[in-house]
Amino acid sequence: MKRLCQFAEYGFFRCVLFLCDTLPYAVTCLVARGTANLWWLVDKKRRIVGRDNIIRSGIETDPKRALAIAKKACHNMALVIVESLRSTDFLGEDRIDQHLQIQIPDDVKAVLEDPEQSLIIASGHYGNWEVAGHWVSRYKPVAGITRAMNNPYIEELVKKRKSRYRFRPIPKHDGNTGRFLEVLDNNEILALLFDQHAGDYGMMIDFFAHPAATFKTAAMLHLVTRTPLCFASCHRVGPMKFEITFSPLIQQTRSGNKNEDIKAILNSLNRDLEKTIRQDPTQYLWGHRRWRD
């Protein structure tokens, strides 16, 4: 029965892909927003989580306006999917510079251009993070953590469709504990999304003035391996147009207290993410339960 359901889901997804390929891009985006609206009506739990998270962040205090932001954030996720599937329309080598604006400090650019140096890039579920990964892989290979889809047939199809250039996924649940170190040893880029609930693996760090379990991986790898670390975001500024912004390299002096050093780095990353989200709250993934208290 499970396999039958997976085949049915796969067939529906192939139909969606057909429409995505044949319809004009603008029409595809309208269809995606319509689909997001249907999902919004069905998934009451995510509606409530998104609204409450926005209110808790202080970005909006009125429940109706917070709900409107959460709905637009749902539209954003639909656009992320369309943009990923249609990425060859605007991320080809002959067109990429027409669609991207890059804000990159000299110290980060120097690391990217150094073939003997690896880099850790920390980011959040804002804008279209996949576009940022595609662009930065022009400098050197990028490895990022991904969660496998529940349907293996759709997972395989999406892997074949996505234009990843020199990006390769690392399974979220993998027995190889040294997989991150291998990336850094190869002088590649390790891209980490740190803004989901980390549970017992995380450290409680304020996010919009409320403690949230935050993944320590980026900070720990930076301290242990001395690999340069920065924050990056990809903000959608128009149809198929994005602004990718990098922070300067995070400079954390080692105090001898590892936990305090990790805390300082994670505080810096959360502040960068908060600043980015305030730029346009509708481009953030509010439907995730970041706060669990």
PDB file of C-alpha atoms in Angstrom:
ATOM      1  CA  MET A   1       0.000   0.000   0.000  1.00  0.00           C
ATOM      2  CA  LYS A   2       2.832   2.362   0.854  1.00  0.00           C
ATOM      3  CA  ARG A   3       4.512   1.778  -2.509  1.00  0.00           C
ATOM      4  CA  LEU A   4       1.225   2.330  -4.323  1.00  0.00           C
ATOM      5  CA  CYS A   5       0.817   5.693  -2.585  1.00  0.00           C
ATOM      6  CA  GLN A   6       4.391   6.607  -3.495  1.00  0.00           C
ATOM      7  CA  PHE A   7       3.752   5.817  -7.165  1.00  0.00           C
ATOM      8  CA  ALA A   8       0.579   7.915  -7.078  1.00  0.00           C
ATOM      9  CA  GLU A   9       2.502  10.824  -5.541  1.00  0.00           C
ATOM     10  CA  TYR A  10       5.224  10.351  -8.144  1.00  0.00           C
ATOM     11  CA  GLY A  11       2.689  10.444 -10.984  1.00  0.00           C
ATOM     12  CA  PHE A  12       1.135  13.642  -9.629  1.00  0.00           C
ATOM     13  CA  PHE A  13       4.578  15.198  -9.266  1.00  0.00           C
ATOM     14  CA  ARG A  14       5.451  14.320 -12.877  1.00  0.00           C
ATOM     15  CA  CYS A  15       2.294  16.137 -13.989  1.00  0.00           C
ATOM     16  CA  VAL A  16       3.343  19.161 -11.965  1.00  0.00           C
ATOM     17  CA  LEU A  17       6.792  19.046 -13.577  1.00  0.00           C
ATOM     18  CA  PHE A  18       5.224  18.881 -17.031  1.00  0.00           C
ATOM     19  CA  LEU A  19       3.236  22.042 -16.327  1.00  0.00           C
ATOM     20  CA  CYS A  20       6.322  23.676 -14.828  1.00  0.00           C
ATOM     21  CA  ASP A  21       8.313  22.926 -17.981  1.00  0.00           C
ATOM     22  CA  THR A  22       5.693  23.930 -20.531  1.00  0.00           C
ATOM     23  CA  LEU A  23       4.046  26.977 -18.974  1.00  0.00           C
ATOM     24  CA  PRO A  24       5.706  30.411 -19.080  1.00  0.00           C
ATOM     25  CA  TYR A  25       7.663  31.183 -15.933  1.00  0.00           C
ATOM     26  CA  ALA A  26       5.218  33.861 -14.740  1.00  0.00           C
ATOM     27  CA  VAL A  27       2.276  31.483 -15.159  1.00  0.00           C
ATOM     28  CA  THR A  28       4.164  28.732 -13.327  1.00  0.00           C
ATOM     29  CA  CYS A  29       4.675  31.088 -10.392  1.00  0.00           C
ATOM     30  CA  LEU A  30       0.942  31.887 -10.346  1.00  0.00           C
ATOM     31  CA  VAL A  31       0.148  28.168 -10.266  1.00  0.00           C
ATOM     32  CA  ALA A  32       2.678  27.699  -7.462  1.00  0.00           C
ATOM     33  CA  ARG A  33       1.061  30.459  -5.423  1.00  0.00           C
ATOM     34  CA  GLY A  34      -2.347  28.919  -6.020  1.00  0.00           C
ATOM     35  CA  THR A  35      -1.062  25.557  -4.817  1.00  0.00           C
ATOM     36  CA  ALA A  36       0.443  27.253  -1.768  1.00  0.00           C
ATOM     37  CA  ASN A  37      -2.949  28.831  -1.050  1.00  0.00           C
ATOM     38  CA  LEU A  38      -4.569  25.385  -1.060  1.00  0.00           C
ATOM     39  CA  TRP A  39      -1.894  24.052   1.284  1.00  0.00           C
ATOM     40  CA  TRP A  40      -2.418  27.089   3.494  1.00  0.00           C
ATOM     41  CA  LEU A  41      -6.122  26.292   3.825  1.00  0.00           C
ATOM     42  CA  VAL A  42      -5.490  22.633   4.631  1.00  0.00           C
ATOM     43  CA  ASP A  43      -2.562  22.879   7.054  1.00  0.00           C
ATOM     44  CA  LYS A  44      -4.064  24.704  10.014  1.00  0.00           C
ATOM     45  CA  LYS A  45      -1.176  23.705  12.282  1.00  0.00           C
ATOM     46  CA  ARG A  46       1.426  25.503  10.157  1.00  0.00           C
ATOM     47  CA  ARG A  47      -0.803  28.559   9.855  1.00  0.00           C
ATOM     48  CA  ILE A  48      -0.941  28.853  13.625  1.00  0.00           C
ATOM     49  CA  VAL A  49       2.778  28.142  14.094  1.00  0.00           C
ATOM     50  CA  GLY A  50       3.731  30.733  11.481  1.00  0.00           C
ATOM     51  CA  ARG A  51       1.455  33.411  12.919  1.00  0.00           C
ATOM     52  CA  ASP A  52       2.576  32.785  16.500  1.00  0.00           C
ATOM     53  CA  ASN A  53       6.273  32.769  15.543  1.00  0.00           C
ATOM     54  CA  ILE A  54       5.936  36.133  13.816  1.00  0.00           C
ATOM     55  CA  ILE A  55       4.179  37.635  16.824  1.00  0.00           C
ATOM     56  CA  ARG A  56       6.773  36.183  19.172  1.00  0.00           C
ATOM     57  CA  SER A  57       9.602  37.622  17.091  1.00  0.00           C
ATOM     58  CA  GLY A  58       8.149  41.103  17.554  1.00  0.00           C
ATOM     59  CA  ILE A  59       8.133  41.757  13.817  1.00  0.00           C
ATOM     60  CA  GLU A  60       4.351  42.082  13.950  1.00  0.00           C
ATOM     61  CA  THR A  61       2.025  42.157  16.954  1.00  0.00           C
ATOM     62  CA  ASP A  62      -1.361  42.197  15.234  1.00  0.00           C
ATOM     63  CA  PRO A  63      -2.581  38.590  14.653  1.00  0.00           C
ATOM     64  CA  LYS A  64      -4.241  39.381  11.303  1.00  0.00           C
ATOM     65  CA  ARG A  65      -1.162  41.103   9.899  1.00  0.00           C
ATOM     66  CA  ALA A  66       1.056  38.334  11.277  1.00  0.00           C
ATOM     67  CA  LEU A  67      -1.140  35.781   9.525  1.00  0.00           C
ATOM     68  CA  ALA A  68      -0.809  37.728   6.260  1.00  0.00           C
ATOM     69  CA  ILE A  69       2.997  37.634   6.560  1.00  0.00           C
ATOM     70  CA  ALA A  70       2.908  33.896   7.276  1.00  0.00           C
ATOM     71  CA  LYS A  71       0.760  33.323   4.176  1.00  0.00           C
ATOM     72  CA  LYS A  72       3.202  35.232   1.985  1.00  0.00           C
ATOM     73  CA  ALA A  73       6.014  33.161   3.509  1.00  0.00           C
ATOM     74  CA  CYS A  74       4.108  30.097   2.310  1.00  0.00           C
ATOM     75  CA  HIS A  75       4.081  31.623  -1.186  1.00  0.00           C
ATOM     76  CA  ASN A  76       7.834  32.128  -0.856  1.00  0.00           C
ATOM     77  CA  MET A  77       8.392  28.409  -0.281  1.00  0.00           C
ATOM     78  CA  ALA A  78       6.359  27.627  -3.401  1.00  0.00           C
ATOM     79  CA  LEU A  79       8.539  30.043  -5.385  1.00  0.00           C
ATOM     80  CA  VAL A  80      11.700  28.431  -3.984  1.00  0.00           C
ATOM     81  CA  ILE A  81      10.550  25.103  -5.423  1.00  0.00           C
ATOM     82  CA  VAL A  82       9.717  26.606  -8.834  1.00  0.00           C
ATOM     83  CA  GLU A  83      12.995  28.535  -8.958  1.00  0.00           C
ATOM     84  CA  SER A  84      14.935  25.383  -8.103  1.00  0.00           C
ATOM     85  CA  LEU A  85      13.204  23.362 -10.814  1.00  0.00           C
ATOM     86  CA  ARG A  86      13.575  26.156 -13.391  1.00  0.00           C
ATOM     87  CA  SER A  87      17.032  27.289 -12.279  1.00  0.00           C
ATOM     88  CA  THR A  88      18.575  26.691 -15.702  1.00  0.00           C
ATOM     89  CA  ASP A  89      16.350  29.528 -16.986  1.00  0.00           C
ATOM     90  CA  PHE A  90      18.385  32.102 -15.083  1.00  0.00           C
ATOM     91  CA  LEU A  91      21.483  30.466 -13.616  1.00  0.00           C
ATOM     92  CA  GLY A  92      23.240  29.422 -16.802  1.00  0.00           C
ATOM     93  CA  GLU A  93      26.783  30.720 -17.208  1.00  0.00           C
ATOM     94  CA  ASP A  94      25.670  33.144 -19.929  1.00  0.00           C
ATOM     95  CA  ARG A  95      22.809  34.604 -17.854  1.00  0.00           C
ATOM     96  CA  ILE A  96      23.678  34.312 -14.187  1.00  0.00           C
ATOM     97  CA  ASP A  97      25.167  37.799 -13.813  1.00  0.00           C
ATOM     98  CA  GLN A  98      21.977  39.359 -15.211  1.00  0.00           C
ATOM     99  CA  HIS A  99      19.946  37.860 -12.384  1.00  0.00           C
ATOM    100  CA  LEU A 100      22.228  38.155  -9.362  1.00  0.00           C
ATOM    101  CA  GLN A 101      23.608  41.084  -7.370  1.00  0.00           C
ATOM    102  CA  ILE A 102      26.514  40.110  -5.137  1.00  0.00           C
ATOM    103  CA  GLN A 103      27.624  41.893  -1.964  1.00  0.00           C
ATOM    104  CA  ILE A 104      30.842  40.224  -0.838  1.00  0.00           C
ATOM    105  CA  PRO A 105      33.536  41.616   1.513  1.00  0.00           C
ATOM    106  CA  ASP A 106      37.160  41.449   0.424  1.00  0.00           C
ATOM    107  CA  ASP A 107      38.153  38.963   3.144  1.00  0.00           C
ATOM    108  CA  VAL A 108      35.477  36.464   2.087  1.00  0.00           C
ATOM    109  CA  LYS A 109      36.316  36.888  -1.595  1.00  0.00           C
ATOM    110  CA  ALA A 110      39.988  36.238  -0.846  1.00  0.00           C
ATOM    111  CA  VAL A 111      39.084  32.925   0.815  1.00  0.00           C
ATOM    112  CA  LEU A 112      36.839  31.913  -2.080  1.00  0.00           C
ATOM    113  CA  GLU A 113      39.588  32.641  -4.580  1.00  0.00           C
ATOM    114  CA  ASP A 114      42.248  30.734  -2.602  1.00  0.00           C
ATOM    115  CA  PRO A 115      42.356  27.133  -3.910  1.00  0.00           C
ATOM    116  CA  GLU A 116      44.134  26.015  -0.727  1.00  0.00           C
ATOM    117  CA  GLN A 117      41.482  27.347   1.666  1.00  0.00           C
ATOM    118  CA  SER A 118      38.133  25.911   2.738  1.00  0.00           C
ATOM    119  CA  LEU A 119      35.195  27.991   3.969  1.00  0.00           C
ATOM    120  CA  ILE A 120      32.172  27.458   6.215  1.00  0.00           C
ATOM    121  CA  ILE A 121      29.063  29.395   5.156  1.00  0.00           C
ATOM    122  CA  ALA A 122      26.208  29.562   7.670  1.00  0.00           C
ATOM    123  CA  SER A 123      22.752  30.626   6.551  1.00  0.00           C
ATOM    124  CA  GLY A 124      19.043  30.302   7.274  1.00  0.00           C
ATOM    125  CA  HIS A 125      15.846  29.372   5.466  1.00  0.00           C
ATOM    126  CA  TYR A 126      15.425  32.811   3.948  1.00  0.00           C
ATOM    127  CA  GLY A 127      14.827  33.864   0.342  1.00  0.00           C
ATOM    128  CA  ASN A 128      16.228  31.157  -1.908  1.00  0.00           C
ATOM    129  CA  TRP A 129      19.226  29.599  -0.191  1.00  0.00           C
ATOM    130  CA  GLU A 130      19.672  27.103  -3.042  1.00  0.00           C
ATOM    131  CA  VAL A 131      20.440  29.906  -5.501  1.00  0.00           C
ATOM    132  CA  ALA A 132      23.218  31.096  -3.190  1.00  0.00           C
ATOM    133  CA  GLY A 133      24.689  27.595  -3.072  1.00  0.00           C
ATOM    134  CA  HIS A 134      24.622  27.376  -6.860  1.00  0.00           C
ATOM    135  CA  TRP A 135      26.391  30.700  -7.320  1.00  0.00           C
ATOM    136  CA  VAL A 136      29.140  30.186  -4.745  1.00  0.00           C
ATOM    137  CA  SER A 137      29.998  26.792  -6.255  1.00  0.00           C
ATOM    138  CA  ARG A 138      31.492  28.703  -9.186  1.00  0.00           C
ATOM    139  CA  TYR A 139      34.520  29.226  -6.947  1.00  0.00           C
ATOM    140  CA  LYS A 140      34.910  25.721  -5.520  1.00  0.00           C
ATOM    141  CA  PRO A 141      32.755  22.673  -4.761  1.00  0.00           C
ATOM    142  CA  VAL A 142      30.019  23.113  -2.150  1.00  0.00           C
ATOM    143  CA  ALA A 143      28.645  20.460   0.190  1.00  0.00           C
ATOM    144  CA  GLY A 144      25.434  21.036   2.120  1.00  0.00           C
ATOM    145  CA  ILE A 145      23.212  19.027   4.430  1.00  0.00           C
ATOM    146  CA  THR A 146      19.925  17.892   2.911  1.00  0.00           C
ATOM    147  CA  ARG A 147      17.045  15.856   4.262  1.00  0.00           C
ATOM    148  CA  ALA A 148      15.880  13.064   1.984  1.00  0.00           C
ATOM    149  CA  MET A 149      12.260  13.230   0.842  1.00  0.00           C
ATOM    150  CA  ASN A 150       9.828  10.639   2.165  1.00  0.00           C
ATOM    151  CA  ASN A 151       9.134   9.466  -1.385  1.00  0.00           C
ATOM    152  CA  PRO A 152      12.321   7.931  -2.892  1.00  0.00           C
ATOM    153  CA  TYR A 153      11.008   8.172  -6.474  1.00  0.00           C
ATOM    154  CA  ILE A 154      10.392  11.901  -6.189  1.00  0.00           C
ATOM    155  CA  GLU A 155      13.726  12.301  -4.399  1.00  0.00           C
ATOM    156  CA  GLU A 156      15.598  10.712  -7.301  1.00  0.00           C
ATOM    157  CA  LEU A 157      13.715  12.781  -9.872  1.00  0.00           C
ATOM    158  CA  VAL A 158      14.381  16.062  -8.047  1.00  0.00           C
ATOM    159  CA  LYS A 159      18.095  15.229  -7.778  1.00  0.00           C
ATOM    160  CA  LYS A 160      18.259  14.776 -11.537  1.00  0.00           C
ATOM    161  CA  ARG A 161      16.316  17.956 -12.236  1.00  0.00           C
ATOM    162  CA  LYS A 162      18.041  20.442  -9.963  1.00  0.00           C
ATOM    163  CA  SER A 163      20.810  22.504 -11.512  1.00  0.00           C
ATOM    164  CA  ARG A 164      23.446  22.120  -8.836  1.00  0.00           C
ATOM    165  CA  TYR A 165      26.651  22.925 -10.747  1.00  0.00           C
ATOM    166  CA  ARG A 166      29.305  21.850  -8.190  1.00  0.00           C
ATOM    167  CA  PHE A 167      26.954  21.391  -5.226  1.00  0.00           C
ATOM    168  CA  ARG A 168      26.612  17.975  -3.637  1.00  0.00           C
ATOM    169  CA  PRO A 169      24.207  16.999  -0.860  1.00  0.00           C
ATOM    170  CA  ILE A 170      25.288  15.413   2.410  1.00  0.00           C
ATOM    171  CA  PRO A 171      22.540  13.303   4.034  1.00  0.00           C
ATOM    172  CA  LYS A 172      21.303  14.806   7.280  1.00  0.00           C
ATOM    173  CA  HIS A 173      21.346  11.414   8.974  1.00  0.00           C
ATOM    174  CA  ASP A 174      24.660   9.764   8.130  1.00  0.00           C
ATOM    175  CA  GLY A 175      26.844   7.445  10.191  1.00  0.00           C
ATOM    176  CA  ASN A 176      30.000   9.056   8.832  1.00  0.00           C
ATOM    177  CA  THR A 177      30.760  11.544  11.609  1.00  0.00           C
ATOM    178  CA  GLY A 178      33.840  12.807   9.780  1.00  0.00           C
ATOM    179  CA  ARG A 179      31.985  13.839   6.629  1.00  0.00           C
ATOM    180  CA  PHE A 180      32.237  17.558   7.439  1.00  0.00           C
ATOM    181  CA  LEU A 181      35.962  17.342   8.105  1.00  0.00           C
ATOM    182  CA  GLU A 182      36.444  15.600   4.758  1.00  0.00           C
ATOM    183  CA  VAL A 183      34.841  18.560   2.992  1.00  0.00           C
ATOM    184  CA  LEU A 184      37.112  21.034   4.767  1.00  0.00           C
ATOM    185  CA  ASP A 185      40.211  18.874   4.232  1.00  0.00           C
ATOM    186  CA  ASN A 186      39.471  18.994   0.496  1.00  0.00           C
ATOM    187  CA  ASN A 187      39.500  22.834   0.579  1.00  0.00           C
ATOM    188  CA  GLU A 188      35.823  22.968  -0.336  1.00  0.00           C
ATOM    189  CA  ILE A 189      32.880  24.993   0.964  1.00  0.00           C
ATOM    190  CA  LEU A 190      30.643  23.607   3.688  1.00  0.00           C
ATOM    191  CA  ALA A 191      27.195  25.251   3.636  1.00  0.00           C
ATOM    192  CA  LEU A 192      25.120  24.841   6.798  1.00  0.00           C
ATOM    193  CA  LEU A 193      21.580  25.985   7.600  1.00  0.00           C
ATOM    194  CA  PHE A 194      21.573  26.565  11.345  1.00  0.00           C
ATOM    195  CA  ASP A 195      18.112  27.983  12.033  1.00  0.00           C
ATOM    196  CA  GLN A 196      16.020  24.913  12.792  1.00  0.00           C
ATOM    197  CA  HIS A 197      15.322  23.463  16.232  1.00  0.00           C
ATOM    198  CA  ALA A 198      18.458  21.580  17.302  1.00  0.00           C
ATOM    199  CA  GLY A 199      17.008  19.732  20.279  1.00  0.00           C
ATOM    200  CA  ASP A 200      19.564  18.155  22.590  1.00  0.00           C
ATOM    201  CA  TYR A 201      22.320  18.764  20.014  1.00  0.00           C
ATOM    202  CA  GLY A 202      21.992  22.524  20.259  1.00  0.00           C
ATOM    203  CA  MET A 203      22.825  25.410  22.535  1.00  0.00           C
ATOM    204  CA  MET A 204      20.181  27.797  23.827  1.00  0.00           C
ATOM    205  CA  ILE A 205      20.800  31.104  22.044  1.00  0.00           C
ATOM    206  CA  ASP A 206      18.449  34.075  21.835  1.00  0.00           C
ATOM    207  CA  PHE A 207      16.609  34.352  18.525  1.00  0.00           C
ATOM    208  CA  PHE A 208      14.536  37.534  18.411  1.00  0.00           C
ATOM    209  CA  ALA A 209      15.086  37.826  22.190  1.00  0.00           C
ATOM    210  CA  HIS A 210      13.755  34.329  22.965  1.00  0.00           C
ATOM    211  CA  PRO A 211      16.004  31.305  23.685  1.00  0.00           C
ATOM    212  CA  ALA A 212      16.067  28.733  20.877  1.00  0.00           C
ATOM    213  CA  ALA A 213      18.060  25.497  20.587  1.00  0.00           C
ATOM    214  CA  THR A 214      20.636  26.390  17.921  1.00  0.00           C
ATOM    215  CA  PHE A 215      22.909  24.004  16.026  1.00  0.00           C
ATOM    216  CA  LYS A 216      26.542  24.314  17.132  1.00  0.00           C
ATOM    217  CA  THR A 217      28.113  22.634  14.099  1.00  0.00           C
ATOM    218  CA  ALA A 218      29.335  25.734  12.243  1.00  0.00           C
ATOM    219  CA  ALA A 219      30.811  27.317  15.375  1.00  0.00           C
ATOM    220  CA  MET A 220      32.495  24.122  16.578  1.00  0.00           C
ATOM    221  CA  LEU A 221      34.042  23.360  13.195  1.00  0.00           C
ATOM    222  CA  HIS A 222      35.321  26.923  12.960  1.00  0.00           C
ATOM    223  CA  LEU A 223      36.953  26.737  16.393  1.00  0.00           C
ATOM    224  CA  VAL A 224      38.376  23.228  16.009  1.00  0.00           C
ATOM    225  CA  THR A 225      39.664  23.452  12.428  1.00  0.00           C
ATOM    226  CA  ARG A 226      40.249  27.233  12.289  1.00  0.00           C
ATOM    227  CA  THR A 227      38.397  27.268   8.977  1.00  0.00           C
ATOM    228  CA  PRO A 228      37.083  30.754   8.070  1.00  0.00           C
ATOM    229  CA  LEU A 229      33.375  31.238   8.783  1.00  0.00           C
ATOM    230  CA  CYS A 230      30.844  33.747   7.458  1.00  0.00           C
ATOM    231  CA  PHE A 231      27.097  34.299   7.227  1.00  0.00           C
ATOM    232  CA  ALA A 232      25.326  34.586   3.869  1.00  0.00           C
ATOM    233  CA  SER A 233      21.802  35.211   2.623  1.00  0.00           C
ATOM    234  CA  CYS A 234      19.969  35.262  -0.702  1.00  0.00           C
ATOM    235  CA  HIS A 235      17.202  37.869  -0.927  1.00  0.00           C
ATOM    236  CA  ARG A 236      14.700  37.805  -3.803  1.00  0.00           C
ATOM    237  CA  VAL A 237      14.428  41.310  -5.259  1.00  0.00           C
ATOM    238  CA  GLY A 238      12.215  40.474  -8.245  1.00  0.00           C
ATOM    239  CA  PRO A 239      11.162  37.651 -10.587  1.00  0.00           C
ATOM    240  CA  MET A 240      14.283  35.538 -11.139  1.00  0.00           C
ATOM    241  CA  LYS A 241      16.424  38.269  -9.561  1.00  0.00           C
ATOM    242  CA  PHE A 242      18.331  37.888  -6.292  1.00  0.00           C
ATOM    243  CA  GLU A 243      20.786  39.696  -4.057  1.00  0.00           C
ATOM    244  CA  ILE A 244      23.368  37.474  -2.352  1.00  0.00           C
ATOM    245  CA  THR A 245      25.013  39.084   0.664  1.00  0.00           C
ATOM    246  CA  PHE A 246      27.968  37.822   2.691  1.00  0.00           C
ATOM    247  CA  SER A 247      29.011  39.039   6.124  1.00  0.00           C
ATOM    248  CA  PRO A 248      32.691  39.711   6.809  1.00  0.00           C
ATOM    249  CA  LEU A 249      34.541  36.715   8.200  1.00  0.00           C
ATOM    250  CA  ILE A 250      33.589  36.068  11.817  1.00  0.00           C
ATOM    251  CA  GLN A 251      36.613  36.773  13.993  1.00  0.00           C
ATOM    252  CA  GLN A 252      36.246  35.013  17.346  1.00  0.00           C
ATOM    253  CA  THR A 253      39.246  35.209  19.662  1.00  0.00           C
ATOM    254  CA  ARG A 254      39.625  31.920  21.532  1.00  0.00           C
ATOM    255  CA  SER A 255      39.157  32.654  25.226  1.00  0.00           C
ATOM    256  CA  GLY A 256      39.974  29.211  26.562  1.00  0.00           C
ATOM    257  CA  ASN A 257      36.291  28.664  27.372  1.00  0.00           C
ATOM    258  CA  LYS A 258      34.926  26.641  24.455  1.00  0.00           C
ATOM    259  CA  ASN A 259      31.258  27.008  25.376  1.00  0.00           C
ATOM    260  CA  GLU A 260      31.532  30.781  25.674  1.00  0.00           C
ATOM    261  CA  ASP A 261      33.309  30.977  22.319  1.00  0.00           C
ATOM    262  CA  ILE A 262      30.603  28.865  20.668  1.00  0.00           C
ATOM    263  CA  LYS A 263      27.929  31.016  22.285  1.00  0.00           C
ATOM    264  CA  ALA A 264      29.546  34.210  20.980  1.00  0.00           C
ATOM    265  CA  ILE A 265      29.686  32.861  17.423  1.00  0.00           C
ATOM    266  CA  LEU A 266      26.096  31.619  17.478  1.00  0.00           C
ATOM    267  CA  ASN A 267      24.928  34.946  18.869  1.00  0.00           C
ATOM    268  CA  SER A 268      26.656  36.683  15.965  1.00  0.00           C
ATOM    269  CA  LEU A 269      25.035  34.345  13.425  1.00  0.00           C
ATOM    270  CA  ASN A 270      21.580  34.787  14.942  1.00  0.00           C
ATOM    271  CA  ARG A 271      21.941  38.573  14.883  1.00  0.00           C
ATOM    272  CA  ASP A 272      22.911  38.424  11.197  1.00  0.00           C
ATOM    273  CA  LEU A 273      19.906  36.227  10.458  1.00  0.00           C
ATOM    274  CA  GLU A 274      17.534  38.492  12.394  1.00  0.00           C
ATOM    275  CA  LYS A 275      18.763  41.509  10.441  1.00  0.00           C
ATOM    276  CA  THR A 276      18.217  39.635   7.187  1.00  0.00           C
ATOM    277  CA  ILE A 277      14.700  38.536   8.131  1.00  0.00           C
ATOM    278  CA  ARG A 278      13.690  42.087   9.036  1.00  0.00           C
ATOM    279  CA  GLN A 279      14.612  43.063   5.476  1.00  0.00           C
ATOM    280  CA  ASP A 280      11.562  41.133   4.257  1.00  0.00           C
ATOM    281  CA  PRO A 281       9.814  38.851   6.781  1.00  0.00           C
ATOM    282  CA  THR A 282       7.698  37.279   4.022  1.00  0.00           C
ATOM    283  CA  GLN A 283      10.768  35.465   2.682  1.00  0.00           C
ATOM    284  CA  TYR A 284      11.461  33.504   5.881  1.00  0.00           C
ATOM    285  CA  LEU A 285      10.312  29.992   6.827  1.00  0.00           C
ATOM    286  CA  TRP A 286       8.028  30.876   9.747  1.00  0.00           C
ATOM    287  CA  GLY A 287       6.171  27.566   9.707  1.00  0.00           C
ATOM    288  CA  HIS A 288       8.965  25.743  11.544  1.00  0.00           C
ATOM    289  CA  ARG A 289       8.699  25.413  15.339  1.00  0.00           C
ATOM    290  CA  ARG A 290      12.005  27.089  16.202  1.00  0.00           C
ATOM    291  CA  TRP A 291      10.913  27.763  19.779  1.00  0.00           C
ATOM    292  CA  ARG A 292       9.778  24.713  21.731  1.00  0.00           C
ATOM    293  CA  ASP A 293       9.161  26.098  25.225  1.00  0.00           C
TER     294      ASP A 293
END
